[in-house]
mmCIF file of the C-alpha atoms, coordinates in Angstrom:
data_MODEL
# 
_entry.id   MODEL 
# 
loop_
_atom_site.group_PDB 
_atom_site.id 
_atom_site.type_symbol 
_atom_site.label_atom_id 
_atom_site.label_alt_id 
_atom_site.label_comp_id 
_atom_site.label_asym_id 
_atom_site.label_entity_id 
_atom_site.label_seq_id 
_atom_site.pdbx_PDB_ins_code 
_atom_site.Cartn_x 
_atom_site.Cartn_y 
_atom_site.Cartn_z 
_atom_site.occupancy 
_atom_site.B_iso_or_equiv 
_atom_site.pdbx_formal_charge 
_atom_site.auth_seq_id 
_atom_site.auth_comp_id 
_atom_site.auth_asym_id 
_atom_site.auth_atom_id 
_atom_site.pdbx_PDB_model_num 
ATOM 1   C CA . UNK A 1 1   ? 44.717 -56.113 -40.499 1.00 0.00 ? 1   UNK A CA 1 
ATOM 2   C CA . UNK A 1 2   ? 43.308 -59.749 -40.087 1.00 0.00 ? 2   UNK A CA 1 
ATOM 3   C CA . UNK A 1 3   ? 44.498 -62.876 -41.672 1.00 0.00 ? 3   UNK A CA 1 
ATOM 4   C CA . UNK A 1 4   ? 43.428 -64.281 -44.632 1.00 0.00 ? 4   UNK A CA 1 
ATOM 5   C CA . UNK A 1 5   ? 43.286 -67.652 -46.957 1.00 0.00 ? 5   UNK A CA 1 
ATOM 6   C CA . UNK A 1 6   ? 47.040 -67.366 -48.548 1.00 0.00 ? 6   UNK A CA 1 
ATOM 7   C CA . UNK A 1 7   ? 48.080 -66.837 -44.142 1.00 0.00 ? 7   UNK A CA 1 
ATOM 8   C CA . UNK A 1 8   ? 46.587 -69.790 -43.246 1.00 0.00 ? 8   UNK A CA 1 
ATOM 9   C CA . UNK A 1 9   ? 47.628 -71.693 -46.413 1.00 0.00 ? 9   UNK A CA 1 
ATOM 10  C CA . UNK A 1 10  ? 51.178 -70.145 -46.009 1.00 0.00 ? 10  UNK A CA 1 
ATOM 11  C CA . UNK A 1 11  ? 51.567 -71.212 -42.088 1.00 0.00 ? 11  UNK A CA 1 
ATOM 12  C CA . UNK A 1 12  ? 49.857 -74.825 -42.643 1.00 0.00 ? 12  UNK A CA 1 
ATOM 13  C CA . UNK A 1 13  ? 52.791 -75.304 -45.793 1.00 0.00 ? 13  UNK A CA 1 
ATOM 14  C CA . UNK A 1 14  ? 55.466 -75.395 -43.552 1.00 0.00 ? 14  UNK A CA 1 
ATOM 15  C CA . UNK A 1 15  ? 54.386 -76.539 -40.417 1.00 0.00 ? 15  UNK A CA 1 
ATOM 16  C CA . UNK A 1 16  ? 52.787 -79.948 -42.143 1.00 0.00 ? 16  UNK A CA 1 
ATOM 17  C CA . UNK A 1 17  ? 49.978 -81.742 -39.852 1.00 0.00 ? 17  UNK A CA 1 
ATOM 18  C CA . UNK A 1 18  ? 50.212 -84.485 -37.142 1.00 0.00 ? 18  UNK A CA 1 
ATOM 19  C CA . UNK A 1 19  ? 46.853 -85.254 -35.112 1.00 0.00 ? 19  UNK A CA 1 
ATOM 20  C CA . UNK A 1 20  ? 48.963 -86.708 -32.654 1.00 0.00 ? 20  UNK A CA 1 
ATOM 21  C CA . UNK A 1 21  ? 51.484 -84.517 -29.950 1.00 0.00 ? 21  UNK A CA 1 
ATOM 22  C CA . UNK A 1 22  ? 55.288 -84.896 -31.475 1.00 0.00 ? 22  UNK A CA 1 
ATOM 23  C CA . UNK A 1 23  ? 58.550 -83.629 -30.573 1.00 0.00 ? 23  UNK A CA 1 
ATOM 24  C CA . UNK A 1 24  ? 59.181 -80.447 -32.782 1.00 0.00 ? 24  UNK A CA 1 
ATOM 25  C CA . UNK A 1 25  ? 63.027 -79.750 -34.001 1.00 0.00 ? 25  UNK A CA 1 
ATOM 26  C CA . UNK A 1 26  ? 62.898 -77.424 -30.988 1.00 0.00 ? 26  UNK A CA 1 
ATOM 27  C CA . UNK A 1 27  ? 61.951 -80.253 -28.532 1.00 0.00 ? 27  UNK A CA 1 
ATOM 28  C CA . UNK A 1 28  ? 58.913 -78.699 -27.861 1.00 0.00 ? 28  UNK A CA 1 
ATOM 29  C CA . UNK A 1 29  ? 55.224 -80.854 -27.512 1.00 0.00 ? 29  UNK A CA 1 
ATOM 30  C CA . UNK A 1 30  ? 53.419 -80.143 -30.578 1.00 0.00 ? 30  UNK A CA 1 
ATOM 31  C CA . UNK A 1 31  ? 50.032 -80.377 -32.292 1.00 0.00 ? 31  UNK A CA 1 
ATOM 32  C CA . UNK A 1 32  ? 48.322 -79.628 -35.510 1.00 0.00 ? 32  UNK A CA 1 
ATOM 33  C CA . UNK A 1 33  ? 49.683 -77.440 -37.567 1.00 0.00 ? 33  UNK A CA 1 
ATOM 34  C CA . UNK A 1 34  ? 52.357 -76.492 -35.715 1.00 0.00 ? 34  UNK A CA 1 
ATOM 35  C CA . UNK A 1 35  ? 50.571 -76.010 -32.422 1.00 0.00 ? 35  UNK A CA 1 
ATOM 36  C CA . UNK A 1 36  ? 52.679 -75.849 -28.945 1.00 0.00 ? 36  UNK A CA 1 
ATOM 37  C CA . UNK A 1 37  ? 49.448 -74.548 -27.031 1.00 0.00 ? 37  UNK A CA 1 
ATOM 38  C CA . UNK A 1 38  ? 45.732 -75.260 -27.140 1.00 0.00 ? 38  UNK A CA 1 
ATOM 39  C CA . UNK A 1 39  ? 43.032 -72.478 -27.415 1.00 0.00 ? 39  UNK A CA 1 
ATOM 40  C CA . UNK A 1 40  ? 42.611 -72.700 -23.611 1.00 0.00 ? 40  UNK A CA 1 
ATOM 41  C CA . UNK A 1 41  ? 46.216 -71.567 -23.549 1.00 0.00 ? 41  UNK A CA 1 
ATOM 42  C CA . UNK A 1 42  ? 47.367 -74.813 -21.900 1.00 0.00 ? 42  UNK A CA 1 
ATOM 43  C CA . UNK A 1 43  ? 50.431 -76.268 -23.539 1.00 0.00 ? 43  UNK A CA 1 
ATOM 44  C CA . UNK A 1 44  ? 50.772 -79.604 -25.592 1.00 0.00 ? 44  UNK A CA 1 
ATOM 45  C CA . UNK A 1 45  ? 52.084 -82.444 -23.594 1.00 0.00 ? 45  UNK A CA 1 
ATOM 46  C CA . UNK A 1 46  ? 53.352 -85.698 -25.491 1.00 0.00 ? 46  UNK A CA 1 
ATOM 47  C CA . UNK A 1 47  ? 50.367 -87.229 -23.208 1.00 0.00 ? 47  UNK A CA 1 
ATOM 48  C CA . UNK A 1 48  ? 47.484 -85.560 -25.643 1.00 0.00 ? 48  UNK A CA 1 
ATOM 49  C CA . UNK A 1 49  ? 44.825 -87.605 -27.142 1.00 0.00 ? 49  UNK A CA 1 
ATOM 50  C CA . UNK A 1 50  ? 45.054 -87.424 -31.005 1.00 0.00 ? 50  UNK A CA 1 
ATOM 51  C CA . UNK A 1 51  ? 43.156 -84.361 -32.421 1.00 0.00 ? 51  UNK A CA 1 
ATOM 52  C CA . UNK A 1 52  ? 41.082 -84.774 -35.457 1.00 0.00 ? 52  UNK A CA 1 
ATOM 53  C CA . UNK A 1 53  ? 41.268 -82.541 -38.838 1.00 0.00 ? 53  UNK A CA 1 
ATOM 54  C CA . UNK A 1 54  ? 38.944 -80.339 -38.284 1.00 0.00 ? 54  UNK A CA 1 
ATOM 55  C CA . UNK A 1 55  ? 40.595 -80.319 -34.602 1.00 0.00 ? 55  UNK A CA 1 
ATOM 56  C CA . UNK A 1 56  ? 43.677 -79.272 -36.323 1.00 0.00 ? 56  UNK A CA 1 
ATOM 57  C CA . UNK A 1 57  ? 42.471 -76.463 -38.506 1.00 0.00 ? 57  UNK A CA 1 
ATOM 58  C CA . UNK A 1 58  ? 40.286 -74.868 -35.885 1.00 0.00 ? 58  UNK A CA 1 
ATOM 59  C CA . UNK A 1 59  ? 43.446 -74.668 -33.703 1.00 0.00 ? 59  UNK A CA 1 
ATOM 60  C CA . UNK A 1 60  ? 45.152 -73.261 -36.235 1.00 0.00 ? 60  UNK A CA 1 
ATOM 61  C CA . UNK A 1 61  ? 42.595 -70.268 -36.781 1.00 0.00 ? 61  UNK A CA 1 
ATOM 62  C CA . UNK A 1 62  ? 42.396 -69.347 -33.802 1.00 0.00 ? 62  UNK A CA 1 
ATOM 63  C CA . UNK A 1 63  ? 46.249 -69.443 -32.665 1.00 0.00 ? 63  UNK A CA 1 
ATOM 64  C CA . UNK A 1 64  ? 47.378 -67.693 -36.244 1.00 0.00 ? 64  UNK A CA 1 
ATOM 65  C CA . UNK A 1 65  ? 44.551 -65.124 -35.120 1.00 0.00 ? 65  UNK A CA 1 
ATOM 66  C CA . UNK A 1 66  ? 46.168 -64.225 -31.856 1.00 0.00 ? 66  UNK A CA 1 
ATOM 67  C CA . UNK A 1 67  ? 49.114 -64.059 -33.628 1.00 0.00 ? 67  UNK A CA 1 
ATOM 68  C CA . UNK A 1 68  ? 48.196 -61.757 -36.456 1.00 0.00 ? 68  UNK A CA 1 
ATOM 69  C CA . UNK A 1 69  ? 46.585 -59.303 -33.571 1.00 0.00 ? 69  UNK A CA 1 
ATOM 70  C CA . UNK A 1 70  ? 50.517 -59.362 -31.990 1.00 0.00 ? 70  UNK A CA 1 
ATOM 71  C CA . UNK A 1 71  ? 51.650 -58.202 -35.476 1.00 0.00 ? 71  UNK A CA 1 
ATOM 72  C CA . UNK A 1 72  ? 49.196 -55.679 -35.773 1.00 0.00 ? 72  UNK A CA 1 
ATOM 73  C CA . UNK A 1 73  ? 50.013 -54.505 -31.808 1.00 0.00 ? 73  UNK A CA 1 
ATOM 74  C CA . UNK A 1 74  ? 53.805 -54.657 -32.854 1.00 0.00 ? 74  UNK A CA 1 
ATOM 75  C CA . UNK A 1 75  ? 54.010 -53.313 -36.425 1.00 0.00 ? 75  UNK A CA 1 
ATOM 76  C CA . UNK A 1 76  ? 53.381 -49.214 -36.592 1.00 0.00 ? 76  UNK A CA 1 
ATOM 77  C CA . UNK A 1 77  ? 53.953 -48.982 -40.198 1.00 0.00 ? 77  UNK A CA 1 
ATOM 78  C CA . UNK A 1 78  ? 51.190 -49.180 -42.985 1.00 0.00 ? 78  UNK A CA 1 
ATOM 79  C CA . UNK A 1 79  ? 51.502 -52.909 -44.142 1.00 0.00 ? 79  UNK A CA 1 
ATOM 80  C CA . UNK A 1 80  ? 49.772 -54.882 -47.756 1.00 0.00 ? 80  UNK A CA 1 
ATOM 81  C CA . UNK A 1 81  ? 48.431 -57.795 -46.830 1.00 0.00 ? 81  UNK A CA 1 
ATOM 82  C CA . UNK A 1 82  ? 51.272 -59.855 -48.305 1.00 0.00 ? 82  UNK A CA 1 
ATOM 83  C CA . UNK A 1 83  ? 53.441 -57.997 -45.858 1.00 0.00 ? 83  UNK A CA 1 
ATOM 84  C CA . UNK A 1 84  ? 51.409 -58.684 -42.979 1.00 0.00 ? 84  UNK A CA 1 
ATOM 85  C CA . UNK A 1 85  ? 51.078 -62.273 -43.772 1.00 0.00 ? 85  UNK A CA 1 
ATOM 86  C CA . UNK A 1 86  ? 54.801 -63.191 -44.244 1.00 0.00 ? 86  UNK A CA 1 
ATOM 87  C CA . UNK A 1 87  ? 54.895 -61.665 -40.670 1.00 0.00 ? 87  UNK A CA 1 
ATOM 88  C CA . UNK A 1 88  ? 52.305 -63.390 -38.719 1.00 0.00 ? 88  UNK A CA 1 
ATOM 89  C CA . UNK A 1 89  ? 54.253 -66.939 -40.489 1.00 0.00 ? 89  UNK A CA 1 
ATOM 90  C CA . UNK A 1 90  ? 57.012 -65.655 -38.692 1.00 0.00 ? 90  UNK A CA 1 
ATOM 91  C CA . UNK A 1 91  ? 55.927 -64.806 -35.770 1.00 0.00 ? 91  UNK A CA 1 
ATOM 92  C CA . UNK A 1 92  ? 54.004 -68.074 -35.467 1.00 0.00 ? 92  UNK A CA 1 
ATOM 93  C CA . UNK A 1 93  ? 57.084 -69.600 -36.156 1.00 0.00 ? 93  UNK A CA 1 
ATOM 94  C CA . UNK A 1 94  ? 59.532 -67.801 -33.887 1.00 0.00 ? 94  UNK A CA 1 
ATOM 95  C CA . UNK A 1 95  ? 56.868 -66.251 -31.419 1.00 0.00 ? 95  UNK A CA 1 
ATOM 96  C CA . UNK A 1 96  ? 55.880 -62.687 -31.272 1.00 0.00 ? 96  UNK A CA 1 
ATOM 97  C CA . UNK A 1 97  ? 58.476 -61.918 -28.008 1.00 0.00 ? 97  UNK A CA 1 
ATOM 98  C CA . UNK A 1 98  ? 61.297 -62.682 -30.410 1.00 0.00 ? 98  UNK A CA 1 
ATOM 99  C CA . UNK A 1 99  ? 59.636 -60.294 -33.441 1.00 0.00 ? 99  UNK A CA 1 
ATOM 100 C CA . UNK A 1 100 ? 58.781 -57.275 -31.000 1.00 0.00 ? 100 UNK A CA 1 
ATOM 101 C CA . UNK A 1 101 ? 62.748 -57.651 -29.878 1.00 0.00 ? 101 UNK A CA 1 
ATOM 102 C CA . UNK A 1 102 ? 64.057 -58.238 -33.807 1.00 0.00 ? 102 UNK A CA 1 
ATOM 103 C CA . UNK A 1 103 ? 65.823 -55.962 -35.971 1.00 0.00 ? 103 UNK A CA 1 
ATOM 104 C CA . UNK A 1 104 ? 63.649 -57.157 -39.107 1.00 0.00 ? 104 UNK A CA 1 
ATOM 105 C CA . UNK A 1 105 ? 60.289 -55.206 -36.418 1.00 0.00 ? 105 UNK A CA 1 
ATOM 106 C CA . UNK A 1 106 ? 62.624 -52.621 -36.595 1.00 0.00 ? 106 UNK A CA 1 
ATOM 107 C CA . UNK A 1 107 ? 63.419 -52.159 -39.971 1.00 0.00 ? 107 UNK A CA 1 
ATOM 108 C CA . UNK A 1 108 ? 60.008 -52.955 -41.220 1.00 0.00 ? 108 UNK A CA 1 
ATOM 109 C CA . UNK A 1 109 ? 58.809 -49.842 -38.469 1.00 0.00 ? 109 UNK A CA 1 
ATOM 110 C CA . UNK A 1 110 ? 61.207 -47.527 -39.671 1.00 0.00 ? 110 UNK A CA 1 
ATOM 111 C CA . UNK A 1 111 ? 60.543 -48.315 -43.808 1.00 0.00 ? 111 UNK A CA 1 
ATOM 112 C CA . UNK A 1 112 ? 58.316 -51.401 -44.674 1.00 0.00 ? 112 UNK A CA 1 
ATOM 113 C CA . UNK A 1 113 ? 59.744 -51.410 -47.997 1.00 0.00 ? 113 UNK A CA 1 
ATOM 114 C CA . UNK A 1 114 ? 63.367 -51.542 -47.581 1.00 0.00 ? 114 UNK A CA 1 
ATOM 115 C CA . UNK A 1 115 ? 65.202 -54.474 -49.404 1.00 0.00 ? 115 UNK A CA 1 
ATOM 116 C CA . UNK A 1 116 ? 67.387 -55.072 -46.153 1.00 0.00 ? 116 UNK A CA 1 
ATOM 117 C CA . UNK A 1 117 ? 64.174 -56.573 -44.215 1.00 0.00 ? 117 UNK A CA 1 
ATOM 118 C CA . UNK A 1 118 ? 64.937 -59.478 -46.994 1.00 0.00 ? 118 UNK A CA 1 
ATOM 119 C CA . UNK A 1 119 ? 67.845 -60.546 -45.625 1.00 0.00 ? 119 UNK A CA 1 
ATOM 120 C CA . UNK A 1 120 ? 66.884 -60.215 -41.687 1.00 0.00 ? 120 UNK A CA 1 
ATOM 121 C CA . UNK A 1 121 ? 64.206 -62.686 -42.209 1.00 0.00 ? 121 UNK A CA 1 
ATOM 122 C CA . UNK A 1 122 ? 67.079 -65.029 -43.418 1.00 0.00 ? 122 UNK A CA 1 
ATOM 123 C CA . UNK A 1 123 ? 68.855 -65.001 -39.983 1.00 0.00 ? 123 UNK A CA 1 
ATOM 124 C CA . UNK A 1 124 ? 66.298 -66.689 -38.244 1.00 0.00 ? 124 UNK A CA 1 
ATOM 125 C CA . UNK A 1 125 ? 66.618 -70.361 -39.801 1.00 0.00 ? 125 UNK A CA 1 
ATOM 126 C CA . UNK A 1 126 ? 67.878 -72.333 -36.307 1.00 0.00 ? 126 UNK A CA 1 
ATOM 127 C CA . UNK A 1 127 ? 66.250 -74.654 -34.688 1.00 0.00 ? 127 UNK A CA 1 
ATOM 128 C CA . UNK A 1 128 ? 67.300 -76.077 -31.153 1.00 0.00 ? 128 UNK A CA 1 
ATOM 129 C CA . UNK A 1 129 ? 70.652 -74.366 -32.019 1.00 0.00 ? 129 UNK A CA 1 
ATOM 130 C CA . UNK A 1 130 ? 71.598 -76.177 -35.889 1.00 0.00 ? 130 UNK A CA 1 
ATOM 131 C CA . UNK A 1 131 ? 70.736 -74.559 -39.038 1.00 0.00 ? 131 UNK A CA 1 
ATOM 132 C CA . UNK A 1 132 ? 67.691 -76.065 -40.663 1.00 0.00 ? 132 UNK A CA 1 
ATOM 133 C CA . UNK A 1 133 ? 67.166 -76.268 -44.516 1.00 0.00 ? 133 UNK A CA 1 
ATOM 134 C CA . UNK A 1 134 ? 63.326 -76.650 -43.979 1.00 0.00 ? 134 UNK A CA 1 
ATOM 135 C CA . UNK A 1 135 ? 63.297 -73.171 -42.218 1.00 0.00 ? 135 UNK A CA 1 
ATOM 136 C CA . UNK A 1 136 ? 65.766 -71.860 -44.877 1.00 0.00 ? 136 UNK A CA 1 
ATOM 137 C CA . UNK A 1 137 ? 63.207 -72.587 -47.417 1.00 0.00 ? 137 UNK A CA 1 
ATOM 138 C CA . UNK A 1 138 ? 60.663 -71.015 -45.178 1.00 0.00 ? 138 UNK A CA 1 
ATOM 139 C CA . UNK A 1 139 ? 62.833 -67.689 -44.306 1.00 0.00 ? 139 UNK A CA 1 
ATOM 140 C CA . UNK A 1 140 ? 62.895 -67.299 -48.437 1.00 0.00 ? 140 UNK A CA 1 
ATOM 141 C CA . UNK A 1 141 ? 59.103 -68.035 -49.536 1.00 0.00 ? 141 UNK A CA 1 
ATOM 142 C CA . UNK A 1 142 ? 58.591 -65.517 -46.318 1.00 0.00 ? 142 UNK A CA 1 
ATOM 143 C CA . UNK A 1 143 ? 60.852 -62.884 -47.750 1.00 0.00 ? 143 UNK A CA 1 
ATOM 144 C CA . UNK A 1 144 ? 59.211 -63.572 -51.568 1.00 0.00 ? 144 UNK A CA 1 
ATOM 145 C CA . UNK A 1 145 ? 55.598 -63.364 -49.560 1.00 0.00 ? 145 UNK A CA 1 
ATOM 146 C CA . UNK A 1 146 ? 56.556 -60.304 -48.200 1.00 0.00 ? 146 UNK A CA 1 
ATOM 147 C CA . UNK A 1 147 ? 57.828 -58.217 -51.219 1.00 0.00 ? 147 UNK A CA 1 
ATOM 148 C CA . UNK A 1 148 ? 55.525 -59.628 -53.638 1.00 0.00 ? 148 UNK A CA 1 
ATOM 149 C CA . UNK A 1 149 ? 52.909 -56.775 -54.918 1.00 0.00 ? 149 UNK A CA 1 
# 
């Protein structure tokens, strides 16, 4: 499957946009929309030069791309495109290492539709060890994403 509009729209909700580097809640260097490495692969320092918009959503293409092609590696069941998308927001959230070694991959491989893959999605709301209410809201509109038809 590939990305599309609401995916990008989705993603670009919750990570908000800075065209200059900033400390993430996870302490990490980041860009954009959310962005921790450039499309060269080399990671955001807090050094960077300001990006521009179009900067910013061209980064954000191209990383939620390589994302969505992890999903699609990782994910063995037959996904709707709602499903897919909730995923690649997660992964690009959480990273694709810590999907392919999740229990909501798991569930999701064994029986896509299965109500319990709601409430795995809602254990992954830390950030740099504290609960956080902004990925709370994101874990939900995920899990809505995700079982919408």
């Amino acid at each position: 499957m590939q990305i599309n509009k609401d995916c990008l729209l989705l993603i670009a909700e919750f990570e908000g946009l800075s065209l200059k580097p900033y400390l993430c809640p996870a302490k990490k260097a980041t860009i954009g929309y959310g962005n921790t490495y450039y499309k060269d692969g080399k990671k955001v320092t807090m050094l960077d030069k300001n990006i521009t918009k179009e900067e910013a959503l061209d980064l954000l293409k191209v990383i939620v791309d390589s994302f969505a092609k992890e999903v699609s590696k990782l994910v063995v069941s037959p996904l709707n495109q709602n499903q897919f998308n909730a995923l690649v927001s997660f992964a690009y959230n959480v990273g694709a290492n810590n999907l392919k070694n999740s229990t909501l991959l798991k569930l999701v491989n064994k029986d896509p539709n299965q109500l319990a893959i709601s409430n795995e999605f809602l254990k992954w709301v830390n950030a740099g060890g504290e609960k956080s209410k902004g990925l709370e809201r994101r874990r939900v509109k995920e899990s809505q994403i995700y079982f919408k038809k």
